[in-house]
């Protein structure tokens, strides 16, 4: 070992897992990770981390890492040079564009990668290939939440920070499981409950850990959240408990909205949601009695046919009670991936340029066209759901995807795999040979966060820098370098030498990032967008204006879309979600020894009642069947779920256990987010334990 390798290095990084955005030092020696050391001055987490942030890093040194570009030859791949791979890509993509048009190409971005990488990828799609067919995985999770916020208050992000959640009087959690999905945030809520007597209300099908600790846990029928939220809002208005001054001074469309609530009486809500009238009144009272309420929500709300409408109903309730624009209150969609917020913020969406400016707006487009020296098409592109459809009917022929396990995490994956097989040319860029990569023509080896520089944006809109700890393994390259080199191969002249060059370009183009710069992000410093040119952050939104021309918020009438019908044969409701110890499909966590040993795989949660009725015990092997596919899985009998409701964690790299073999291709009508949470299945016992 050289002298340098003998020394212990301490490098600040930002967690690569969930959207809470914990930061800490990584202590390393050579390529060995000695430990993760949180620091008091980390803005989000201080000295806390969860098991993933603490132990989830071994994947970086996994022997399964891709280290060379691969090119398909028949059923196998051969190792190639970068030059060979990029030349082939340039030739194939250009040929498709010339023959079929620019919109025969699709681009799928990564919410695990940096802001700078996401910006460059959409620049590649829009300026070099001249298509807006670009999207990221927020389409699978949080786009309905952003859409609901945009309809009502104007900005698709958390309206405050985790500090606001911690200082609220009442925290309401709807369809989310922060203890497992956002552990350090959940710790803040638990602490506030203990130290400040913060009240907690949890609405969830499953008695998750926060539900266990809540002052009130309500269990509405699957897919009925909009009904009880609207009924509670109506009850508050009927009682005269609304914030009258706030509504008068700051909110439009109040009368129309009131009329739209007419049908959401307590009787109607009791019948549709299964919650008793007393429970509904209790919920209304808790909100009425609280000085500041934060509502937190996630995929239990968004992944439905009416996910955007339910997110809107949450915002309506917060507006009626004056819970926007003041500390300790607001709407908080909890972002899943570490950079799901940033990927959308930096423009990897079919209808938005960076900073949520519409691609259809001539002034906005021409600002980018002048800076980039190219033309951008005016019409919005296809989202990732539409891209898969377009591949199926052969309108899209070429696809470039990076850092996204679409072949496991999209709904109805059998259908998605068939689409992949139809692609004429498919490039997958990742750190592992993913399930999706099996369908690729070229596979490019990328570098994970510990091997590059950049920034991530957490659920609070907080931009934080992470630093390079190791050299990229083998021939791996940071994703931004790959995009730069590919663009230059196609005749561009991109001369970025560091991600800070990219951020500098963004700050000149996107007003919400006007004052973002690497100088402001040194050490543990962070910035929360919108960032003024002076560099000043905006942790709390809407203190004086909402993001509409007249500065006022809009109450937005919505109606209930009942969940998808499956027919009587499929008699059990299948819910899905995360495990604390694993992340997502598990491509990284499952390759981290410390984690794999504790939680080797997913199991199916079955209620005591159902287990008794069907004579099934913990450990039994069952087959689940939906109209879309089959899964074989072992059972865990538990009190967390009740009646005919099952729960299957999504975290697995094992195709045979993947919940998305069972989910459908139906989606939220406004954003095309799949209705993952509306699956119905039948269950057969295959073998007792
Ligand atoms: Fe990482 Fe989220 Fe855990 Fe923090 S809470 S350490 S960001 S996974």
XYZ file of C-alpha atoms and ligand atoms in Angstrom:
697
model
C 0.000 0.000 0.000
C 1.179 3.525 -0.693
C 1.414 6.127 2.053
C -1.786 7.703 0.808
C -3.716 4.490 1.092
C -2.558 4.065 4.679
C -4.172 7.291 5.733
C -7.770 7.411 6.906
C -9.765 9.791 4.757
C -12.904 11.503 5.989
C -15.195 12.731 3.252
C -18.587 14.392 3.488
C -21.290 12.684 1.523
C -25.075 12.689 1.274
C -27.008 9.472 1.694
C -27.791 7.692 -1.541
C -31.004 6.096 -0.252
C -34.119 7.974 0.813
C -35.361 11.517 0.284
C -34.667 12.655 3.862
C -31.176 13.652 2.712
C -28.993 12.786 5.682
C -25.375 13.796 5.322
C -22.359 12.374 7.135
C -18.654 11.642 6.852
C -17.486 8.417 5.290
C -14.246 7.189 6.802
C -12.173 5.198 4.358
C -8.759 3.633 3.969
C -7.882 2.765 0.414
C -11.118 1.363 -0.972
C -12.231 0.071 2.388
C -15.143 1.781 4.124
C -14.301 1.902 7.814
C -17.425 3.623 9.030
C -20.060 6.244 8.485
C -19.762 9.060 11.002
C -22.649 11.496 11.368
C -21.809 15.045 12.474
C -23.712 17.485 14.619
C -23.720 20.170 11.931
C -25.383 17.998 9.289
C -28.431 20.162 8.501
C -31.059 17.419 8.293
C -30.017 14.619 10.591
C -27.363 15.919 13.005
C -25.966 12.802 14.660
C -28.680 10.411 13.433
C -28.705 7.952 10.551
C -30.701 4.842 9.826
C -29.423 1.363 9.038
C -29.240 2.055 5.284
C -27.180 5.215 5.659
C -24.966 3.559 8.252
C -24.389 0.131 6.697
C -25.652 0.306 3.152
C -22.434 1.135 1.317
C -20.669 -2.181 0.620
C -22.311 -2.381 -2.788
C -19.689 0.086 -3.996
C -17.009 -2.608 -3.749
C -19.231 -5.465 -4.878
C -17.653 -7.900 -7.292
C -20.805 -7.664 -9.345
C -20.131 -4.026 -10.275
C -20.008 -3.335 -13.978
C -16.531 -2.150 -14.875
C -16.477 -2.106 -18.671
C -18.874 -1.051 -21.432
C -20.674 -4.090 -22.851
C -22.032 -4.584 -26.341
C -24.561 -7.262 -27.223
C -23.640 -10.000 -29.635
C -26.510 -12.433 -30.067
C -27.469 -13.693 -26.621
C -24.306 -12.508 -24.898
C -22.273 -9.369 -24.416
C -18.632 -8.614 -25.078
C -16.465 -6.067 -23.295
C -15.805 -2.986 -25.351
C -13.960 0.304 -25.118
C -15.786 3.533 -24.385
C -15.028 4.758 -27.865
C -16.541 1.680 -29.456
C -19.673 1.829 -27.292
C -20.283 5.549 -27.738
C -19.664 5.364 -31.503
C -22.178 2.559 -31.846
C -24.720 4.526 -29.807
C -24.205 7.642 -31.905
C -24.636 5.681 -35.117
C -27.769 3.782 -33.986
C -29.583 6.690 -32.330
C -28.898 8.973 -35.266
C -30.127 6.365 -37.716
C -33.392 5.963 -35.769
C -33.826 9.718 -35.580
C -33.254 10.146 -39.311
C -35.520 7.309 -40.330
C -38.328 7.555 -37.774
C -38.051 11.091 -36.414
C -36.776 12.430 -33.094
C -39.834 11.256 -31.173
C -38.960 7.650 -31.951
C -36.419 7.990 -29.118
C -37.138 7.797 -25.404
C -34.990 8.866 -22.433
C -35.451 7.561 -18.901
C -33.591 9.390 -16.192
C -32.446 8.436 -12.712
C -33.643 9.777 -9.401
C -30.589 8.198 -7.784
C -28.184 10.365 -9.768
C -27.198 13.968 -9.238
C -28.967 17.173 -10.177
C -26.200 17.983 -12.623
C -26.541 14.577 -14.294
C -30.279 14.964 -14.634
C -29.849 18.404 -16.144
C -27.326 17.131 -18.694
C -29.477 14.164 -19.641
C -32.492 16.331 -20.470
C -30.177 18.682 -22.334
C -28.940 15.692 -24.331
C -32.500 14.582 -25.170
C -33.786 18.049 -25.975
C -30.882 19.811 -27.591
C -29.028 17.000 -29.367
C -31.881 14.630 -30.224
C -34.645 17.281 -30.278
C -37.239 15.344 -28.335
C -39.072 15.985 -25.064
C -39.603 12.242 -24.567
C -37.898 12.251 -21.204
C -39.095 11.269 -17.769
C -37.905 10.005 -14.393
C -39.197 7.601 -11.784
C -41.261 10.218 -9.951
C -43.836 9.112 -12.513
C -44.016 5.877 -10.510
C -44.449 7.560 -7.192
C -44.787 11.233 -6.521
C -45.951 13.059 -9.640
C -49.592 13.059 -8.419
C -48.490 14.760 -5.194
C -46.649 17.461 -7.134
C -49.632 17.881 -9.449
C -52.020 18.294 -6.497
C -49.780 20.962 -5.001
C -49.403 22.765 -8.316
C -53.161 22.935 -8.776
C -53.737 24.525 -5.393
C -50.642 26.339 -4.137
C -48.420 26.408 -7.215
C -45.168 24.630 -6.303
C -44.634 20.869 -6.509
C -42.551 20.374 -3.401
C -42.750 20.239 0.385
C -44.077 23.598 1.552
C -41.647 23.758 4.469
C -38.807 21.807 6.026
C -38.453 18.898 8.420
C -38.132 21.574 11.144
C -41.747 22.530 10.389
C -42.830 18.926 10.742
C -40.991 18.684 14.051
C -42.547 21.909 15.348
C -46.147 21.285 14.218
C -48.930 20.853 16.753
C -50.405 18.005 14.788
C -48.818 15.701 12.236
C -51.163 13.781 9.949
C -49.615 10.904 7.975
C -51.678 9.549 5.086
C -50.645 6.443 3.149
C -47.011 6.612 4.191
C -44.740 4.584 6.404
C -41.995 6.965 7.511
C -40.582 4.612 10.167
C -39.371 2.322 7.401
C -39.230 4.591 4.363
C -37.982 7.831 5.941
C -36.560 6.652 9.262
C -34.693 9.747 10.419
C -37.726 11.928 9.703
C -39.900 9.509 11.664
C -37.475 9.857 14.575
C -38.064 13.609 14.578
C -41.812 13.032 14.798
C -41.412 10.510 17.610
C -39.176 12.911 19.510
C -41.653 15.793 19.075
C -44.404 13.525 20.334
C -42.431 12.762 23.449
C -40.896 16.160 24.188
C -43.565 18.566 22.959
C -46.690 16.473 23.139
C -47.111 16.779 19.388
C -50.279 14.989 18.272
C -50.100 12.274 15.637
C -52.833 10.956 13.367
C -52.080 8.114 10.954
C -54.353 6.981 8.134
C -53.151 3.659 6.734
C -54.392 0.194 5.865
C -51.566 -1.274 7.802
C -50.747 -0.797 11.447
C -47.215 0.385 10.779
C -44.902 1.549 13.510
C -46.091 5.171 13.518
C -49.704 4.020 13.445
C -48.922 2.042 16.587
C -47.746 5.191 18.348
C -50.410 7.515 16.977
C -53.031 9.304 19.056
C -55.431 8.123 16.403
C -54.951 5.458 13.726
C -57.697 5.303 11.138
C -58.091 2.505 8.631
C -60.213 3.587 5.674
C -61.222 1.114 2.962
C -58.535 0.821 0.261
C -58.658 3.710 -2.189
C -61.125 5.855 -0.233
C -58.845 8.579 1.170
C -60.381 11.312 -0.967
C -63.773 10.580 0.557
C -62.827 10.948 4.197
C -60.547 13.935 3.509
C -63.364 15.735 1.691
C -65.921 14.837 4.355
C -63.660 16.182 7.089
C -63.144 19.388 5.069
C -66.889 19.758 4.618
C -67.536 19.155 8.298
C -64.996 21.829 9.233
C -66.692 24.317 6.877
C -70.177 23.380 8.112
C -69.056 23.990 11.666
C -67.591 27.378 10.733
C -64.132 26.184 11.821
C -62.362 27.326 8.659
C -59.679 30.044 8.760
C -61.912 32.847 7.505
C -59.309 35.607 7.246
C -56.904 33.342 5.395
C -59.577 32.259 2.938
C -60.713 35.812 2.338
C -57.289 37.323 1.845
C -55.292 34.540 0.264
C -57.509 31.977 -1.472
C -59.602 31.964 -4.659
C -62.585 29.822 -5.619
C -63.953 29.361 -2.101
C -67.666 29.348 -2.952
C -67.365 26.973 -5.885
C -65.292 24.652 -3.795
C -67.869 24.619 -0.998
C -70.525 23.618 -3.510
C -68.366 20.787 -4.791
C -68.314 19.229 -1.333
C -72.053 18.812 -1.162
C -72.085 15.057 -1.559
C -69.341 14.398 0.982
C -71.636 14.173 3.989
C -70.676 12.129 7.034
C -73.212 9.484 5.998
C -71.737 9.142 2.536
C -68.186 9.054 3.894
C -69.099 6.431 6.482
C -70.480 4.171 3.790
C -67.681 4.644 1.265
C -64.645 4.795 3.537
C -65.864 2.474 6.278
C -64.866 5.029 8.944
C -67.538 5.755 11.508
C -69.069 9.215 11.792
C -67.542 9.548 15.263
C -64.102 8.838 13.826
C -64.556 11.401 11.073
C -65.658 14.019 13.601
C -62.697 13.161 15.814
C -60.335 13.766 12.867
C -61.972 17.130 12.147
C -61.697 18.090 15.811
C -58.034 17.198 16.007
C -57.275 19.432 13.024
C -59.503 22.201 14.362
C -57.829 22.137 17.765
C -54.305 22.262 16.379
C -52.546 25.609 15.862
C -50.464 24.208 13.039
C -50.978 20.993 11.059
C -48.579 19.270 8.712
C -49.930 16.589 6.410
C -47.367 14.051 5.194
C -48.271 11.701 2.394
C -46.712 9.214 0.036
C -47.525 6.348 -2.277
C -50.542 5.101 -0.330
C -52.190 8.248 -1.663
C -50.564 8.753 -5.029
C -50.580 5.262 -6.572
C -54.287 5.127 -7.362
C -56.574 5.903 -10.272
C -57.335 9.206 -8.525
C -53.911 9.864 -6.947
C -53.699 13.473 -8.086
C -57.234 14.199 -6.903
C -56.555 12.797 -3.443
C -53.344 14.845 -3.219
C -55.458 17.848 -4.199
C -57.992 17.034 -1.472
C -55.154 17.095 1.076
C -54.100 20.559 -0.128
C -57.720 21.760 -0.064
C -58.043 20.677 3.566
C -54.824 22.494 4.468
C -55.996 25.657 2.690
C -59.418 25.681 4.355
C -57.730 25.475 7.751
C -55.064 28.101 6.928
C -52.211 25.636 7.158
C -49.923 26.979 4.430
C -47.343 29.759 4.674
C -46.707 29.609 8.408
C -44.097 27.711 10.429
C -45.129 24.330 11.767
C -47.714 23.715 9.054
C -48.045 22.683 5.420
C -48.138 19.917 2.855
C -45.305 17.390 2.690
C -45.174 14.711 0.027
C -42.372 12.440 1.237
C -39.973 11.794 -1.601
C -38.722 8.242 -1.902
C -35.362 8.221 -3.664
C -32.517 10.409 -2.503
C -32.921 12.666 -5.541
C -36.464 12.168 -6.751
C -37.089 15.839 -6.022
C -33.954 16.975 -7.861
C -34.515 14.832 -10.950
C -37.818 16.615 -11.586
C -36.491 20.007 -10.486
C -33.676 19.794 -13.026
C -35.952 19.106 -15.960
C -36.130 15.376 -16.677
C -39.840 15.607 -17.342
C -41.682 15.628 -20.674
C -43.474 18.922 -20.084
C -41.116 20.950 -17.887
C -37.758 22.512 -18.473
C -35.581 22.878 -15.339
C -37.244 24.735 -12.480
C -40.791 23.776 -13.581
C -41.038 26.160 -16.510
C -43.329 24.800 -19.236
C -41.629 23.623 -22.400
C -44.615 24.953 -24.340
C -43.877 28.531 -23.276
C -42.092 30.347 -26.121
C -40.197 32.756 -23.898
C -38.880 29.932 -21.716
C -37.880 27.764 -24.665
C -36.106 30.551 -26.460
C -34.065 31.321 -23.321
C -32.740 27.745 -23.430
C -32.397 27.688 -27.203
C -30.201 30.756 -27.121
C -28.023 29.388 -24.365
C -27.719 25.948 -25.956
C -27.554 27.116 -29.561
C -30.113 24.495 -30.624
C -33.843 24.109 -31.198
C -36.182 22.507 -28.617
C -39.502 21.039 -29.786
C -42.523 22.875 -28.443
C -44.832 19.917 -27.893
C -44.440 18.073 -24.565
C -42.967 14.587 -24.870
C -44.126 11.189 -23.706
C -43.917 10.231 -20.043
C -42.368 6.881 -19.133
C -45.693 5.075 -19.142
C -46.451 6.432 -22.608
C -42.945 5.555 -23.768
C -43.555 1.895 -22.883
C -46.882 2.010 -24.729
C -45.205 3.651 -27.703
C -42.540 0.933 -27.772
C -45.287 -1.688 -27.752
C -46.904 -0.223 -30.828
C -43.559 0.563 -32.428
C -43.643 4.336 -32.369
C -40.575 4.464 -30.118
C -37.624 2.394 -31.374
C -34.638 3.543 -29.384
C -34.257 4.155 -25.666
C -31.529 5.416 -23.361
C -32.069 4.668 -19.683
C -29.746 5.280 -16.762
C -29.849 4.327 -13.073
C -33.424 3.054 -13.151
C -34.572 -0.539 -12.659
C -37.610 -0.107 -14.887
C -37.788 -3.850 -15.527
C -38.688 -4.475 -11.872
C -40.231 -1.294 -10.521
C -42.698 -0.433 -13.258
C -46.150 -1.915 -12.799
C -47.209 -5.003 -14.760
C -43.600 -5.914 -15.550
C -44.405 -8.816 -17.851
C -45.856 -6.221 -20.230
C -42.812 -3.964 -19.793
C -40.414 -6.838 -20.570
C -42.279 -7.546 -23.800
C -41.882 -3.894 -24.732
C -38.128 -3.940 -24.029
C -37.762 -6.905 -26.357
C -39.273 -4.890 -29.165
C -36.762 -2.060 -28.970
C -34.495 -1.726 -31.949
C -31.737 -0.211 -29.846
C -31.581 0.033 -26.073
C -28.846 1.556 -23.911
C -28.785 0.913 -20.165
C -26.319 2.715 -17.933
C -25.990 1.478 -14.367
C -23.598 0.360 -11.673
C -24.866 -3.254 -11.838
C -26.056 -5.533 -14.571
C -29.686 -4.898 -13.641
C -32.768 -6.868 -14.727
C -33.407 -4.057 -17.187
C -29.867 -4.393 -18.601
C -30.685 -7.942 -19.720
C -32.703 -6.367 -22.517
C -30.044 -3.852 -23.556
C -27.881 -3.654 -26.664
C -25.256 -1.556 -24.928
C -24.614 -1.515 -21.173
C -22.489 1.324 -19.790
C -20.694 1.150 -16.429
C -21.490 4.186 -14.269
C -20.033 5.432 -11.008
C -22.087 5.601 -7.769
C -22.156 8.736 -5.618
C -19.035 7.803 -3.635
C -17.042 7.868 -6.878
C -18.064 11.315 -8.110
C -18.972 14.892 -7.229
C -22.357 16.532 -7.433
C -25.476 17.627 -5.576
C -28.720 15.956 -4.464
C -31.974 17.671 -3.466
C -33.876 16.148 -0.565
C -37.600 16.121 0.163
C -37.378 19.625 1.682
C -36.001 21.120 -1.566
C -32.581 21.277 0.124
C -29.613 21.092 -2.241
C -26.520 19.463 -0.735
C -23.121 18.546 -2.122
C -21.557 15.132 -1.991
C -17.877 14.563 -2.559
C -15.770 11.986 -4.273
C -14.375 9.345 -1.920
C -12.951 6.809 -4.394
C -11.745 6.781 -7.970
C -14.336 5.198 -10.270
C -13.881 1.425 -10.344
C -12.318 -0.071 -13.480
C -13.487 1.811 -16.555
C -16.552 3.242 -14.821
C -17.333 6.904 -15.312
C -19.620 9.387 -13.555
C -22.893 9.622 -15.471
C -22.366 13.306 -16.277
C -19.055 12.501 -17.957
C -20.703 9.803 -20.057
C -23.393 12.240 -21.253
C -20.757 14.873 -22.021
C -18.613 12.438 -23.977
C -21.626 11.080 -25.853
C -22.802 14.590 -26.769
C -19.324 15.438 -28.029
C -19.258 12.226 -30.039
C -22.374 13.594 -31.726
C -20.608 16.829 -32.597
C -21.507 18.991 -29.598
C -18.909 21.021 -27.817
C -19.649 20.425 -24.156
C -16.608 21.336 -22.144
C -17.759 20.797 -18.573
C -14.832 19.683 -16.464
C -16.643 19.486 -13.118
C -20.308 19.331 -12.030
C -19.940 22.895 -10.726
C -19.686 24.057 -14.369
C -23.068 22.444 -14.992
C -24.629 24.052 -11.929
C -23.315 27.418 -13.044
C -25.134 27.003 -16.364
C -28.382 25.985 -14.622
C -28.253 28.932 -12.246
C -28.151 31.317 -15.218
C -31.129 29.673 -16.911
C -33.598 28.554 -14.223
C -34.860 31.379 -11.992
C -35.552 29.133 -8.981
C -31.849 28.219 -8.918
C -30.579 31.754 -9.580
C -28.369 31.898 -6.502
C -27.290 28.253 -6.307
C -23.540 27.848 -6.465
C -20.917 25.438 -5.248
C -19.394 28.191 -3.098
C -22.614 28.277 -1.094
C -22.553 24.506 -0.745
C -19.155 24.086 0.891
C -18.784 21.896 3.972
C -22.163 21.236 5.588
C -23.813 24.269 3.967
C -26.927 23.750 1.885
C -29.421 25.844 -0.071
C -33.185 25.417 -0.284
C -34.870 26.446 -3.519
C -36.180 28.861 -4.689
C -32.765 30.478 -4.158
C -32.574 34.224 -4.736
C -29.656 35.632 -6.804
C -28.038 36.678 -3.516
C -27.865 33.013 -2.534
C -30.660 33.305 0.028
C -32.774 30.142 0.491
C -36.545 29.829 0.935
C -37.159 27.126 3.557
C -40.793 28.080 4.073
C -42.933 28.696 0.983
C -45.995 30.923 0.566
C -45.337 33.251 3.513
C -46.692 36.164 1.483
C -47.675 34.809 -1.938
C -48.793 31.624 -3.610
C -47.222 30.733 -6.927
C -49.959 32.099 -9.180
C -50.135 35.375 -11.064
C -52.374 37.086 -8.496
C -50.450 35.517 -5.594
C -53.535 33.701 -4.318
C -54.025 29.977 -3.758
C -56.902 28.111 -5.440
C -59.291 25.682 -3.843
C -59.653 23.002 -6.479
C -62.834 20.871 -6.595
C -62.201 17.136 -7.053
C -64.382 14.072 -7.222
C -63.773 10.525 -6.065
C -62.630 7.810 -8.464
C -63.323 4.427 -6.846
C -60.474 1.873 -7.109
C -60.068 -0.457 -10.096
C -62.460 -3.433 -10.271
C -60.862 -6.884 -10.551
C -63.812 -9.244 -10.385
C -64.852 -11.552 -7.557
C -62.297 -14.240 -8.289
C -59.552 -11.928 -7.037
C -60.884 -11.674 -3.526
C -57.911 -10.264 -1.605
C -56.535 -6.732 -1.622
C -52.781 -6.566 -2.104
C -50.948 -3.589 -0.656
C -47.213 -3.034 -1.099
C -44.460 -0.827 0.275
C -40.956 -0.770 1.670
C -38.878 -2.478 4.301
C -36.710 -0.458 6.648
C -33.549 -2.385 5.909
C -33.860 -2.628 2.148
C -34.112 0.052 -0.464
C -36.395 -0.299 -3.417
C -35.756 -3.254 -5.683
C -32.669 -3.904 -3.531
C -30.006 -3.547 -6.211
C -27.752 -1.757 -3.746
C -28.913 -2.801 -0.282
C -29.188 -6.462 -1.166
C -25.551 -6.352 -2.225
C -24.519 -4.881 1.126
C -23.558 -7.858 3.306
C -24.552 -6.210 6.590
C -28.080 -5.735 5.293
C -28.576 -8.904 3.295
C -27.767 -11.003 6.347
C -30.492 -9.350 8.447
C -33.230 -9.296 5.840
C -32.619 -11.820 3.081
C -35.873 -11.272 1.192
C -39.490 -10.246 1.246
C -42.431 -12.149 2.736
C -46.167 -11.788 2.429
C -48.000 -10.337 5.422
C -51.295 -12.170 6.054
C -53.813 -11.269 8.774
C -54.567 -13.633 11.643
C -58.206 -13.883 10.575
C -57.380 -14.854 7.034
C -54.645 -17.276 8.107
C -57.101 -19.032 10.380
C -59.809 -19.152 7.748
C -57.445 -20.632 5.154
C -55.446 -22.730 7.600
C -52.150 -21.089 6.674
C -49.227 -20.618 9.037
C -46.148 -18.434 9.058
C -43.584 -19.923 6.682
C -46.139 -21.485 4.339
C -45.517 -21.075 0.637
C -48.381 -19.545 -1.331
C -49.069 -18.529 -4.875
C -50.628 -15.137 -5.559
C -52.371 -14.672 -8.878
C -53.723 -11.504 -10.445
C -54.993 -11.014 -13.996
C -51.442 -9.924 -14.886
C -49.142 -12.528 -13.392
C -48.170 -14.884 -10.574
C -45.796 -14.744 -7.613
C -44.640 -17.463 -5.181
C -43.903 -16.212 -1.704
C -43.664 -17.295 1.955
C -46.173 -16.072 4.500
C -45.792 -14.088 7.693
C -48.928 -14.069 9.819
C -49.163 -10.689 11.543
C -51.495 -8.243 13.249
C -50.163 -5.386 11.145
C -52.699 -6.202 8.448
C -56.357 -7.056 8.893
C -59.095 -9.038 7.169
C -58.638 -9.659 3.492
C -55.782 -7.210 3.086
C -52.315 -8.543 2.247
C -49.018 -6.696 2.230
C -46.002 -7.572 0.099
C -42.819 -5.471 0.349
C -41.542 -4.336 -3.030
C -37.913 -4.807 -2.083
C -36.493 -7.737 -4.000
C -34.128 -8.427 -6.854
C -35.818 -11.798 -7.286
C -38.101 -11.683 -10.299
C -40.209 -14.568 -8.952
C -41.222 -12.575 -5.886
C -41.663 -9.213 -7.570
C -44.941 -7.608 -6.596
C -45.069 -5.879 -9.966
C -45.840 -9.146 -11.687
C -49.254 -8.665 -10.088
C -49.909 -4.957 -10.548
C -51.812 -3.607 -13.537
C -51.204 -1.098 -16.310
C -53.958 1.226 -15.118
C -52.902 4.614 -13.808
C -53.775 7.912 -12.234
C -55.872 9.691 -14.829
C -54.033 12.993 -14.449
C -50.373 11.978 -14.313
C -50.183 8.343 -15.512
C -48.694 7.123 -12.255
C -49.547 3.391 -12.030
C -52.203 2.345 -9.508
C -49.803 -0.020 -7.697
C -51.896 0.179 -4.544
C -55.080 -1.121 -6.123
C -54.018 -4.702 -6.820
C -56.399 -7.573 -6.116
C -55.227 -11.207 -6.046
C -56.257 -14.724 -5.175
C -54.096 -16.849 -2.905
C -53.458 -20.608 -3.037
C -51.535 -22.608 -0.486
C -48.692 -24.545 -2.129
C -46.893 -25.990 0.859
C -47.192 -25.712 4.637
C -44.009 -24.802 6.453
Fe -30.288 7.679 4.339
Fe -32.892 8.173 4.529
Fe -31.692 6.628 6.316
Fe -31.203 9.253 6.272
S -33.146 8.290 6.754
S -29.681 7.629 6.500
S -31.290 9.665 4.079
S -31.944 6.190 4.141
